[in-house]
PDB file of C-alpha atoms and ligand atoms in Angstrom:
ATOM      1  CA  LEU A   1     112.233  98.148  91.394  1.00 95.00           C
ATOM      2  CA  GLU A   2     110.388  98.157  94.800  1.00 98.00           C
ATOM      3  CA  ALA A   3     109.791 100.359  97.055  1.00 98.00           C
ATOM      4  CA  VAL A   4     108.704  99.884 100.688  1.00 98.00           C
ATOM      5  CA  VAL A   5     106.495 102.322 102.251  1.00 98.00           C
ATOM      6  CA  ARG A   6     106.099 102.331 106.218  1.00 98.00           C
ATOM      7  CA  ILE A   7     104.308 104.968 108.243  1.00 98.00           C
ATOM      8  CA  LEU A   8     106.606 105.614 111.095  1.00 98.00           C
ATOM      9  CA  VAL A   9     104.415 108.159 113.090  1.00 98.00           C
ATOM     10  CA  ASP A  10     100.692 108.920 113.217  1.00 98.00           C
ATOM     11  CA  ASN A  11      98.014 109.308 115.364  1.00 96.00           C
ATOM     12  CA  ARG A  12      97.179 106.040 115.665  1.00 95.00           C
ATOM     13  CA  VAL A  13      99.263 102.780 116.335  1.00 96.00           C
ATOM     14  CA  GLY A  14      98.145  99.425 115.304  1.00 92.00           C
ATOM     15  CA  MET A  15      97.773  96.381 117.366  1.00 86.00           C
ATOM     16  CA  VAL A  16     101.361  95.844 117.965  1.00 81.00           C
ATOM     17  CA  ARG A  17     103.648  94.895 120.956  1.00 76.00           C
ATOM     18  CA  ASP A  18     106.542  97.151 120.139  1.00 81.00           C
ATOM     19  CA  PRO A  19     106.199 100.364 122.070  1.00 93.00           C
ATOM     20  CA  TYR A  20     105.689 102.255 118.975  1.00 97.00           C
ATOM     21  CA  LEU A  21     104.521 105.947 120.157  1.00 97.00           C
ATOM     22  CA  GLY A  22     100.966 107.337 118.647  1.00 96.00           C
ATOM     23  CA  ARG A  23     101.002 111.112 118.332  1.00 97.00           C
ATOM     24  CA  HIS A  24      99.130 113.435 116.202  1.00 97.00           C
ATOM     25  CA  GLY A  25     101.472 114.067 113.154  1.00 98.00           C
ATOM     26  CA  LEU A  26     102.806 112.038 110.302  1.00 98.00           C
ATOM     27  CA  ALA A  27     105.972 110.865 109.089  1.00 98.00           C
ATOM     28  CA  VAL A  28     106.443 107.881 106.390  1.00 99.00           C
ATOM     29  CA  VAL A  29     109.546 106.309 105.555  1.00 98.00           C
ATOM     30  CA  VAL A  30     110.361 105.069 101.647  1.00 98.00           C
ATOM     31  CA  GLU A  31     112.987 102.640 101.109  1.00 98.00           C
ATOM     32  CA  VAL A  32     114.418 101.356  97.854  1.00 98.00           C
ATOM     33  CA  PRO A  33     116.790  98.793  99.060  1.00 97.00           C
ATOM     34  CA  SER A  34     118.266  97.682  95.321  1.00 97.00           C
ATOM     35  CA  GLU A  35     118.969 101.469  95.155  1.00 97.00           C
ATOM     36  CA  ASP A  36     120.509 101.890  98.902  1.00 96.00           C
ATOM     37  CA  LEU A  37     117.908 104.746  98.905  1.00 98.00           C
ATOM     38  CA  ARG A  38     115.935 106.126 101.828  1.00 98.00           C
ATOM     39  CA  VAL A  39     113.440 108.719 102.410  1.00 98.00           C
ATOM     40  CA  LEU A  40     111.651 110.373 105.108  1.00 98.00           C
ATOM     41  CA  PHE A  41     108.336 112.343 104.187  1.00 99.00           C
ATOM     42  CA  ASP A  42     107.500 114.339 107.081  1.00 99.00           C
ATOM     43  CA  THR A  43     108.762 113.985 110.645  1.00 98.00           C
ATOM     44  CA  GLY A  44     106.130 113.731 112.893  1.00 98.00           C
ATOM     45  CA  PRO A  45     105.021 116.415 115.913  1.00 98.00           C
ATOM     46  CA  SER A  46     108.438 116.100 117.845  1.00 98.00           C
ATOM     47  CA  LYS A  47     112.207 114.523 118.170  1.00 98.00           C
ATOM     48  CA  ASP A  48     111.272 112.017 121.130  1.00 98.00           C
ATOM     49  CA  VAL A  49     108.639 110.447 118.883  1.00 98.00           C
ATOM     50  CA  LEU A  50     110.569 110.242 115.982  1.00 98.00           C
ATOM     51  CA  GLU A  51     113.549 108.839 117.501  1.00 98.00           C
ATOM     52  CA  ASN A  52     111.682 106.418 119.601  1.00 98.00           C
ATOM     53  CA  ASN A  53     109.877 105.276 116.416  1.00 98.00           C
ATOM     54  CA  LEU A  54     112.764 104.836 114.007  1.00 98.00           C
ATOM     55  CA  ARG A  55     114.783 102.781 116.895  1.00 97.00           C
ATOM     56  CA  VAL A  56     111.544 100.457 117.685  1.00 96.00           C
ATOM     57  CA  ALA A  57     111.571 100.073 113.599  1.00 96.00           C
ATOM     58  CA  GLY A  58     115.119  99.044 113.650  1.00 96.00           C
ATOM     59  CA  LEU A  59     115.881 102.070 111.382  1.00 96.00           C
ATOM     60  CA  GLY A  60     118.822 104.106 111.516  1.00 96.00           C
ATOM     61  CA  ARG A  61     118.495 108.585 111.619  1.00 97.00           C
ATOM     62  CA  GLY A  62     120.486 108.512 108.355  1.00 98.00           C
ATOM     63  CA  PHE A  63     118.484 109.501 105.426  1.00 98.00           C
ATOM     64  CA  ASP A  64     119.369 110.760 101.529  1.00 98.00           C
ATOM     65  CA  ALA A  65     116.700 112.921 101.616  1.00 98.00           C
ATOM     66  CA  VAL A  66     113.884 114.416 103.637  1.00 98.00           C
ATOM     67  CA  VAL A  67     110.972 115.791 102.459  1.00 98.00           C
ATOM     68  CA  ILE A  68     108.573 117.814 104.543  1.00 98.00           C
ATOM     69  CA  SER A  69     105.230 118.498 103.156  1.00 98.00           C
ATOM     70  CA  HIS A  70     104.051 121.575 104.780  1.00 98.00           C
ATOM     71  CA  GLU A  71     105.326 124.197 107.672  1.00 97.00           C
ATOM     72  CA  HIS A  72     103.076 122.601 110.451  1.00 98.00           C
ATOM     73  CA  TRP A  73     104.838 121.360 113.379  1.00 98.00           C
ATOM     74  CA  ASP A  74     103.220 117.782 113.680  1.00 98.00           C
ATOM     75  CA  HIS A  75     105.192 117.548 110.285  1.00 98.00           C
ATOM     76  CA  THR A  76     107.954 119.409 111.121  1.00 98.00           C
ATOM     77  CA  GLY A  77     108.509 118.828 114.616  1.00 98.00           C
ATOM     78  CA  GLY A  78     111.102 115.465 114.292  1.00 98.00           C
ATOM     79  CA  LEU A  79     113.342 117.322 111.731  1.00 98.00           C
ATOM     80  CA  GLY A  80     116.420 117.377 114.395  1.00 97.00           C
ATOM     81  CA  ALA A  81     116.123 113.641 114.839  1.00 97.00           C
ATOM     82  CA  VAL A  82     117.292 112.844 111.807  1.00 98.00           C
ATOM     83  CA  GLU A  83     120.579 113.529 109.377  1.00 98.00           C
ATOM     84  CA  ALA A  84     119.828 113.844 105.720  1.00 97.00           C
ATOM     85  CA  GLU A  85     121.909 115.131 103.045  1.00 96.00           C
ATOM     86  CA  ARG A  86     118.891 116.935 101.509  1.00 97.00           C
ATOM     87  CA  VAL A  87     116.016 118.520 102.803  1.00 98.00           C
ATOM     88  CA  VAL A  88     113.237 119.516 100.407  1.00 98.00           C
ATOM     89  CA  LYS A  89     110.838 121.975 102.059  1.00 98.00           C
ATOM     90  CA  PRO A  90     107.642 123.407 100.464  1.00 97.00           C
ATOM     91  CA  GLY A  91     108.051 126.371  97.795  1.00 96.00           C
ATOM     92  CA  GLY A  92     109.323 125.470  94.097  1.00 95.00           C
ATOM     93  CA  ASP A  93     109.048 123.098  91.875  1.00 98.00           C
ATOM     94  CA  GLU A  94     109.239 119.044  91.584  1.00 98.00           C
ATOM     95  CA  VAL A  95     112.215 117.590  92.659  1.00 98.00           C
ATOM     96  CA  ASP A  96     112.925 114.169  91.008  1.00 98.00           C
ATOM     97  CA  LEU A  97     114.447 111.596  93.693  1.00 98.00           C
ATOM     98  CA  LEU A  98     115.057 108.520  91.709  1.00 98.00           C
ATOM     99  CA  ASP A  99     114.758 109.074  87.928  1.00 97.00           C
ATOM    100  CA  GLY A 100     111.242 109.757  87.939  1.00 97.00           C
ATOM    101  CA  ALA A 101     109.784 107.072  89.820  1.00 98.00           C
ATOM    102  CA  ILE A 102     110.122 109.085  93.672  1.00 98.00           C
ATOM    103  CA  VAL A 103     109.360 112.693  92.847  1.00 98.00           C
ATOM    104  CA  ALA A 104     108.574 115.450  95.359  1.00 98.00           C
ATOM    105  CA  THR A 105     105.671 117.216  93.590  1.00 98.00           C
ATOM    106  CA  ARG A 106     105.697 120.755  92.737  1.00 98.00           C
ATOM    107  CA  THR A 107     104.158 123.128  95.553  1.00 98.00           C
ATOM    108  CA  PHE A 108     100.217 123.405  95.388  1.00 98.00           C
ATOM    109  CA  GLU A 109      98.930 126.758  96.871  1.00 97.00           C
ATOM    110  CA  GLY A 110      97.316 125.594  99.885  1.00 96.00           C
ATOM    111  CA  GLU A 111      95.104 127.333 102.787  1.00 96.00           C
ATOM    112  CA  TYR A 112      95.290 126.718 106.339  1.00 96.00           C
ATOM    113  CA  GLU A 113      92.276 129.112 108.615  1.00 95.00           C
ATOM    114  CA  GLY A 114      92.479 131.896 105.670  1.00 96.00           C
ATOM    115  CA  GLU A 115      96.532 131.644 105.269  1.00 97.00           C
ATOM    116  CA  PRO A 116      98.465 130.581 102.341  1.00 97.00           C
ATOM    117  CA  MET A 117      99.785 127.133 103.239  1.00 98.00           C
ATOM    118  CA  PRO A 118     102.051 125.946 100.638  1.00 98.00           C
ATOM    119  CA  GLU A 119     102.182 121.820 100.442  1.00 98.00           C
ATOM    120  CA  ARG A 120     104.261 119.349  98.674  1.00 98.00           C
ATOM    121  CA  SER A 121     103.447 115.805  98.171  1.00 98.00           C
ATOM    122  CA  LEU A 122     105.538 112.601  97.402  1.00 98.00           C
ATOM    123  CA  ILE A 123     104.842 110.474  94.604  1.00 98.00           C
ATOM    124  CA  VAL A 124     106.241 106.980  94.980  1.00 98.00           C
ATOM    125  CA  GLY A 125     105.261 105.100  91.525  1.00 98.00           C
ATOM    126  CA  ASP A 126     101.653 105.010  91.734  1.00 98.00           C
ATOM    127  CA  LEU A 127     101.546 105.967  95.317  1.00 98.00           C
ATOM    128  CA  ALA A 128     100.616 109.681  96.333  1.00 98.00           C
ATOM    129  CA  LEU A 129     101.694 110.188  99.986  1.00 99.00           C
ATOM    130  CA  ILE A 130      99.716 113.408 101.028  1.00 98.00           C
ATOM    131  CA  GLY A 131     100.521 115.320 104.382  1.00 98.00           C
ATOM    132  CA  CYS A 132      97.598 117.147 105.385  1.00 98.00           C
ATOM    133  CA  CYS A 133      95.826 118.039 102.035  1.00 98.00           C
ATOM    134  CA  HIS A 134      95.266 121.668 102.846  1.00 98.00           C
ATOM    135  CA  PHE A 135      95.244 122.266  98.785  1.00 98.00           C
ATOM    136  CA  ARG A 136      92.891 120.597  96.350  1.00 97.00           C
ATOM    137  CA  LEU A 137      92.707 117.319  96.142  1.00 98.00           C
ATOM    138  CA  GLU A 138      91.897 117.227  92.739  1.00 98.00           C
ATOM    139  CA  GLU A 139      95.020 119.403  91.372  1.00 98.00           C
ATOM    140  CA  LEU A 140      97.176 116.615  92.269  1.00 98.00           C
ATOM    141  CA  LEU A 141      95.113 113.485  90.919  1.00 98.00           C
ATOM    142  CA  GLU A 142      95.120 115.207  87.503  1.00 98.00           C
ATOM    143  CA  GLU A 143      98.717 115.927  87.763  1.00 98.00           C
ATOM    144  CA  TYR A 144     100.050 112.912  88.676  1.00 98.00           C
ATOM    145  CA  GLU A 145      97.669 110.419  88.297  1.00 98.00           C
ATOM    146  CA  PRO A 146      98.182 107.967  91.253  1.00 98.00           C
ATOM    147  CA  ARG A 147      96.121 104.878  91.630  1.00 98.00           C
ATOM    148  CA  MET A 148      96.794 104.681  95.291  1.00 98.00           C
ATOM    149  CA  VAL A 149      96.855 107.727  97.880  1.00 98.00           C
ATOM    150  CA  LEU A 150      98.415 107.547 101.785  1.00 98.00           C
ATOM    151  CA  GLY A 151      98.293 110.144 104.131  1.00 98.00           C
ATOM    152  CA  GLY A 152      96.270 113.275 105.647  1.00 98.00           C
ATOM    153  CA  LEU A 153      93.246 114.380 103.703  1.00 98.00           C
ATOM    154  CA  HIS A 154      91.889 116.782 106.632  1.00 97.00           C
ATOM    155  CA  LEU A 155      88.402 115.417 106.979  1.00 97.00           C
ATOM    156  CA  MET A 156      88.346 114.965 110.669  1.00 96.00           C
ATOM    157  CA  GLY A 157      84.912 115.817 111.923  1.00 95.00           C
ATOM    158  CA  ARG A 158      83.787 116.754 108.479  1.00 96.00           C
ATOM    159  CA  PRO A 159      80.180 116.084 107.327  1.00 96.00           C
ATOM    160  CA  ARG A 160      79.250 113.205 105.119  1.00 97.00           C
ATOM    161  CA  ARG A 161      79.035 114.584 101.891  1.00 97.00           C
ATOM    162  CA  GLU A 162      82.304 116.446 101.983  1.00 97.00           C
ATOM    163  CA  LEU A 163      83.452 112.541 102.530  1.00 98.00           C
ATOM    164  CA  ASP A 164      81.431 111.885  99.173  1.00 98.00           C
ATOM    165  CA  ARG A 165      83.011 114.539  97.323  1.00 97.00           C
ATOM    166  CA  VAL A 166      86.314 113.328  97.959  1.00 98.00           C
ATOM    167  CA  VAL A 167      85.218 109.736  97.457  1.00 98.00           C
ATOM    168  CA  GLU A 168      84.023 110.777  94.175  1.00 98.00           C
ATOM    169  CA  ALA A 169      87.210 112.758  93.112  1.00 98.00           C
ATOM    170  CA  LEU A 170      89.415 109.688  94.084  1.00 98.00           C
ATOM    171  CA  LEU A 171      87.321 107.084  91.942  1.00 98.00           C
ATOM    172  CA  ASP A 172      86.776 109.743  89.297  1.00 98.00           C
ATOM    173  CA  HIS A 173      90.544 110.042  89.042  1.00 98.00           C
ATOM    174  CA  GLY A 174      91.391 106.411  88.795  1.00 98.00           C
ATOM    175  CA  VAL A 175      92.344 105.712  92.500  1.00 98.00           C
ATOM    176  CA  ARG A 176      91.570 102.330  93.359  1.00 98.00           C
ATOM    177  CA  ARG A 177      93.115 101.741  97.174  1.00 98.00           C
ATOM    178  CA  VAL A 178      93.446 104.663  99.928  1.00 98.00           C
ATOM    179  CA  PHE A 179      95.528 104.460 103.167  1.00 98.00           C
ATOM    180  CA  PRO A 180      94.081 107.389 105.394  1.00 98.00           C
ATOM    181  CA  CYS A 181      95.501 108.278 108.374  1.00 98.00           C
ATOM    182  CA  HIS A 182      96.303 111.140 110.527  1.00 98.00           C
ATOM    183  CA  CYS A 183      94.192 114.535 110.003  1.00 97.00           C
ATOM    184  CA  THR A 184      91.363 112.223 108.031  1.00 98.00           C
ATOM    185  CA  GLY A 185      90.181 111.011 111.035  1.00 96.00           C
ATOM    186  CA  ILE A 186      89.444 107.529 112.134  1.00 94.00           C
ATOM    187  CA  PRO A 187      85.761 107.009 111.370  1.00 96.00           C
ATOM    188  CA  GLU A 188      86.255 108.858 108.219  1.00 98.00           C
ATOM    189  CA  SER A 189      89.583 107.016 107.512  1.00 98.00           C
ATOM    190  CA  SER A 190      86.986 103.615 107.118  1.00 98.00           C
ATOM    191  CA  TYR A 191      84.437 105.260 105.477  1.00 98.00           C
ATOM    192  CA  LEU A 192      86.872 106.289 102.713  1.00 98.00           C
ATOM    193  CA  ALA A 193      88.646 102.836 102.799  1.00 98.00           C
ATOM    194  CA  ASN A 194      85.275 100.952 102.595  1.00 98.00           C
ATOM    195  CA  ARG A 195      84.334 103.256  99.914  1.00 98.00           C
ATOM    196  CA  VAL A 196      87.464 103.471  97.966  1.00 98.00           C
ATOM    197  CA  GLY A 197      89.319 100.348  98.894  1.00 98.00           C
ATOM    198  CA  GLY A 198      92.505  99.986 100.988  1.00 98.00           C
ATOM    199  CA  GLU A 199      92.667 100.402 104.639  1.00 98.00           C
ATOM    200  CA  PRO A 200      93.000 103.337 107.580  1.00 98.00           C
ATOM    201  CA  GLY A 201      96.685 103.319 107.735  1.00 98.00           C
ATOM    202  CA  TYR A 202      98.367 102.989 111.007  1.00 97.00           C
ATOM    203  CA  VAL A 203     101.905 102.602 112.433  1.00 97.00           C
ATOM    204  CA  PRO A 204     103.765 100.739 111.695  1.00 96.00           C
ATOM    205  CA  MET A 205     101.639  99.656 108.628  1.00 97.00           C
ATOM    206  CA  GLU A 206     103.950  98.657 105.552  1.00 97.00           C
ATOM    207  CA  LEU A 207     103.221  98.833 101.629  1.00 98.00           C
ATOM    208  CA  ARG A 208     105.212  97.173  98.744  1.00 98.00           C
ATOM    209  CA  VAL A 209     105.138  99.550  95.583  1.00 98.00           C
ATOM    210  CA  GLU A 210     106.570  98.549  92.515  1.00 97.00           C
ATOM    211  CA  LEU A 211     108.457 101.447  90.579  1.00 97.00           C
TER     212      LEU A 211
HETATM  213 ZN1  LIG B 301      98.776 117.650 110.021  1.00 76.79          ZN
HETATM  214 ZN1  LIG B 302      98.619 120.704 108.281  1.00 76.79          ZN
END
Protein backbone atom coordinates (compact mmCIF):
# COMPACT_ATOMS: atom_id res chain seq x y z
CA LEU A 1 0.00 0.00 0.00
CA GLU A 2 1.36 3.38 -0.93
CA ALA A 3 0.43 6.91 0.12
CA VAL A 4 1.19 9.96 -1.99
CA VAL A 5 1.90 12.98 0.20
CA ARG A 6 2.00 16.39 -1.40
CA ILE A 7 2.60 19.82 0.13
CA LEU A 8 -0.20 21.97 -1.23
CA VAL A 9 0.20 25.21 0.71
CA ASP A 10 3.41 26.46 2.26
CA ASN A 11 5.33 29.70 2.68
CA ARG A 12 7.61 28.63 -0.16
CA VAL A 13 6.84 27.58 -3.71
CA GLY A 14 9.45 25.58 -5.61
CA MET A 15 10.62 26.31 -9.12
CA VAL A 16 7.55 25.29 -11.06
CA ARG A 17 5.86 27.04 -13.94
CA ASP A 18 2.33 26.47 -12.69
CA PRO A 19 0.91 29.39 -10.75
CA TYR A 20 0.88 27.98 -7.25
CA LEU A 21 0.50 30.58 -4.49
CA GLY A 22 2.98 30.61 -1.64
CA ARG A 23 1.65 32.05 1.64
CA HIS A 24 2.46 31.75 5.33
CA GLY A 25 0.59 28.60 6.32
CA LEU A 26 0.46 24.86 5.72
CA ALA A 27 -1.72 22.33 3.93
CA VAL A 28 -0.68 18.81 2.95
CA VAL A 29 -2.69 16.32 0.88
CA VAL A 30 -2.40 12.59 1.61
CA GLU A 31 -3.84 10.22 -0.98
CA VAL A 32 -3.97 6.44 -0.97
CA PRO A 33 -5.03 5.73 -4.55
CA SER A 34 -5.69 2.00 -4.09
CA GLU A 35 -8.07 2.73 -1.18
CA ASP A 36 -9.61 5.76 -2.86
CA LEU A 37 -8.76 7.70 0.31
CA ARG A 38 -7.99 11.42 0.43
CA VAL A 39 -7.06 13.25 3.59
CA LEU A 40 -6.14 16.91 3.97
CA PHE A 41 -3.84 17.91 6.82
CA ASP A 42 -4.40 21.59 7.61
CA THR A 43 -5.87 24.06 5.14
CA GLY A 44 -3.46 26.99 4.81
CA PRO A 45 -4.26 30.63 5.64
CA SER A 46 -7.26 31.29 3.37
CA LYS A 47 -9.89 29.85 1.06
CA ASP A 48 -8.53 31.52 -2.08
CA VAL A 49 -5.01 30.13 -1.60
CA LEU A 50 -6.26 26.58 -1.01
CA GLU A 51 -8.76 26.78 -3.88
CA ASN A 52 -6.08 28.07 -6.24
CA ASN A 53 -3.51 25.44 -5.32
CA LEU A 54 -6.06 22.59 -5.44
CA ARG A 55 -7.01 23.73 -8.93
CA VAL A 56 -3.40 24.05 -10.11
CA ALA A 57 -2.64 20.58 -8.69
CA GLY A 58 -5.67 19.18 -10.53
CA LEU A 59 -7.31 18.07 -7.29
CA GLY A 60 -10.99 18.26 -6.40
CA ARG A 61 -12.40 19.84 -3.25
CA GLY A 62 -13.83 16.65 -1.72
CA PHE A 63 -11.97 14.81 1.05
CA ASP A 64 -12.74 11.82 3.23
CA ALA A 65 -11.26 13.66 6.17
CA VAL A 66 -9.66 16.97 7.04
CA VAL A 67 -7.34 16.95 10.04
CA ILE A 68 -6.66 20.33 11.64
CA SER A 69 -3.42 20.36 13.64
CA HIS A 70 -4.25 23.39 15.78
CA GLU A 71 -6.47 26.44 15.82
CA HIS A 72 -4.17 29.00 14.25
CA TRP A 73 -5.45 30.97 11.23
CA ASP A 74 -2.58 29.85 8.98
CA HIS A 75 -3.80 26.23 9.38
CA THR A 76 -7.58 26.68 9.55
CA GLY A 77 -8.19 29.58 7.12
CA GLY A 78 -8.90 27.44 4.05
CA LEU A 79 -11.40 25.07 5.67
CA GLY A 80 -14.33 26.64 3.83
CA ALA A 81 -12.77 25.75 0.47
CA VAL A 82 -13.18 21.98 0.91
CA GLU A 83 -15.94 19.48 1.49
CA ALA A 84 -15.12 16.76 3.99
CA GLU A 85 -17.03 13.79 5.34
CA ARG A 86 -15.21 14.21 8.60
CA VAL A 87 -13.27 17.05 10.23
CA VAL A 88 -10.86 16.06 12.99
CA LYS A 89 -10.01 19.04 15.17
CA PRO A 90 -7.48 19.34 17.97
CA GLY A 91 -8.70 17.91 21.29
CA GLY A 92 -9.21 14.27 22.22
CA ASP A 93 -7.63 10.94 21.48
CA GLU A 94 -6.16 9.28 18.40
CA VAL A 95 -8.35 8.94 15.32
CA ASP A 96 -7.66 6.00 13.04
CA LEU A 97 -8.21 6.93 9.38
CA LEU A 98 -6.84 3.80 7.69
CA ASP A 99 -6.23 0.57 9.63
CA GLY A 100 -3.58 2.10 11.88
CA ALA A 101 -1.50 3.20 8.85
CA ILE A 102 -2.91 6.73 8.78
CA VAL A 103 -3.66 8.10 12.21
CA ALA A 104 -4.42 11.53 13.62
CA THR A 105 -2.34 11.48 16.80
CA ARG A 106 -3.65 12.17 20.24
CA THR A 107 -3.73 15.84 21.14
CA PHE A 108 -0.46 17.14 22.55
CA GLU A 109 -0.53 19.93 25.13
CA GLY A 110 1.17 22.69 23.24
CA GLU A 111 1.77 26.28 24.24
CA TYR A 112 1.82 29.51 22.25
CA GLU A 113 2.83 32.84 23.79
CA GLY A 114 2.04 31.55 27.27
CA GLU A 115 -1.41 30.22 26.36
CA PRO A 116 -2.38 26.54 25.90
CA MET A 117 -2.38 25.48 22.25
CA PRO A 118 -3.54 21.87 21.82
CA GLU A 119 -2.11 20.30 18.66
CA ARG A 120 -2.38 17.04 16.74
CA SER A 121 -0.11 15.54 14.11
CA LEU A 122 -0.90 13.11 11.31
CA ILE A 123 0.99 9.83 11.05
CA VAL A 124 1.27 8.34 7.56
CA GLY A 125 3.22 5.08 7.79
CA ASP A 126 6.75 6.09 8.88
CA LEU A 127 6.10 9.77 8.24
CA ALA A 128 4.86 12.32 10.79
CA LEU A 129 3.19 15.47 9.47
CA ILE A 130 3.51 18.35 11.92
CA GLY A 131 1.58 21.63 11.79
CA CYS A 132 3.60 24.12 13.89
CA CYS A 133 5.04 21.99 16.71
CA HIS A 134 3.87 24.19 19.56
CA PHE A 135 4.30 21.06 21.72
CA ARG A 136 7.41 19.14 22.80
CA LEU A 137 8.62 17.29 19.70
CA GLU A 138 10.21 14.53 21.79
CA GLU A 139 6.78 13.42 23.02
CA LEU A 140 5.67 12.67 19.49
CA LEU A 141 8.98 11.02 18.56
CA GLU A 142 8.82 8.73 21.61
CA GLU A 143 5.21 7.72 21.18
CA TYR A 144 4.94 7.34 17.41
CA GLU A 145 8.56 6.61 16.38
CA PRO A 146 8.42 8.15 12.90
CA ARG A 147 11.44 7.78 10.60
CA MET A 148 10.55 10.88 8.58
CA VAL A 149 9.14 14.25 9.63
CA LEU A 150 7.48 16.84 7.40
CA GLY A 151 6.06 20.19 8.39
CA GLY A 152 6.44 23.23 10.62
CA LEU A 153 8.87 22.97 13.53
CA HIS A 154 8.60 26.58 14.76
CA LEU A 155 12.29 27.41 14.53
CA MET A 156 12.28 30.59 12.44
CA GLY A 157 15.06 32.85 13.68
CA ARG A 158 15.98 30.54 16.57
CA PRO A 159 19.61 30.32 17.73
CA ARG A 160 21.91 27.57 16.50
CA ARG A 161 21.95 25.76 19.85
CA GLU A 162 18.17 25.34 19.67
CA LEU A 163 18.42 23.93 16.14
CA ASP A 164 21.10 21.53 17.39
CA ARG A 165 18.83 20.40 20.21
CA VAL A 166 16.13 19.52 17.66
CA VAL A 167 18.67 17.78 15.39
CA GLU A 168 19.86 15.67 18.35
CA ALA A 169 16.29 14.78 19.32
CA LEU A 170 15.46 13.73 15.75
CA LEU A 171 18.61 11.64 15.32
CA ASP A 172 18.36 10.09 18.82
CA HIS A 173 14.83 8.93 18.03
CA GLY A 174 15.77 7.37 14.70
CA VAL A 175 14.48 10.03 12.30
CA ARG A 176 16.50 9.83 9.10
CA ARG A 177 14.78 12.25 6.72
CA VAL A 178 13.19 15.62 7.42
CA PHE A 179 11.22 17.91 5.14
CA PRO A 180 10.97 21.06 7.26
CA CYS A 181 8.84 23.91 5.95
CA HIS A 182 6.36 26.61 7.01
CA CYS A 183 7.34 28.10 10.41
CA THR A 184 10.67 26.23 10.49
CA GLY A 185 12.22 29.10 8.50
CA ILE A 186 14.21 28.77 5.30
CA PRO A 187 17.83 28.77 6.56
CA GLU A 188 16.74 26.71 9.56
CA SER A 189 15.05 24.16 7.26
CA SER A 190 18.25 23.81 5.22
CA TYR A 191 20.32 23.38 8.36
CA LEU A 192 18.04 20.62 9.70
CA ALA A 193 17.91 18.80 6.37
CA ASN A 194 21.69 18.98 6.01
CA ARG A 195 22.26 17.60 9.49
CA VAL A 196 19.56 14.92 9.54
CA GLY A 197 18.95 14.08 5.87
CA GLY A 198 16.07 15.01 3.57
CA GLU A 199 15.41 18.46 2.12
CA PRO A 200 13.43 21.61 2.90
CA GLY A 201 9.78 21.25 1.93
CA TYR A 202 8.01 23.45 -0.61
CA VAL A 203 4.92 23.49 -2.82
CA PRO A 204 4.28 21.08 -4.61
CA MET A 205 6.83 18.63 -3.15
CA GLU A 206 5.61 15.05 -3.34
CA LEU A 207 6.66 12.02 -1.30
CA ARG A 208 5.67 8.41 -1.75
CA VAL A 209 5.30 6.58 1.55
CA GLU A 210 5.01 2.82 2.01
CA LEU A 211 2.16 1.95 4.41
ZN1 LIG B 1 1.64 27.86 11.54
ZN1 LIG C 1 0.67 27.80 15.07
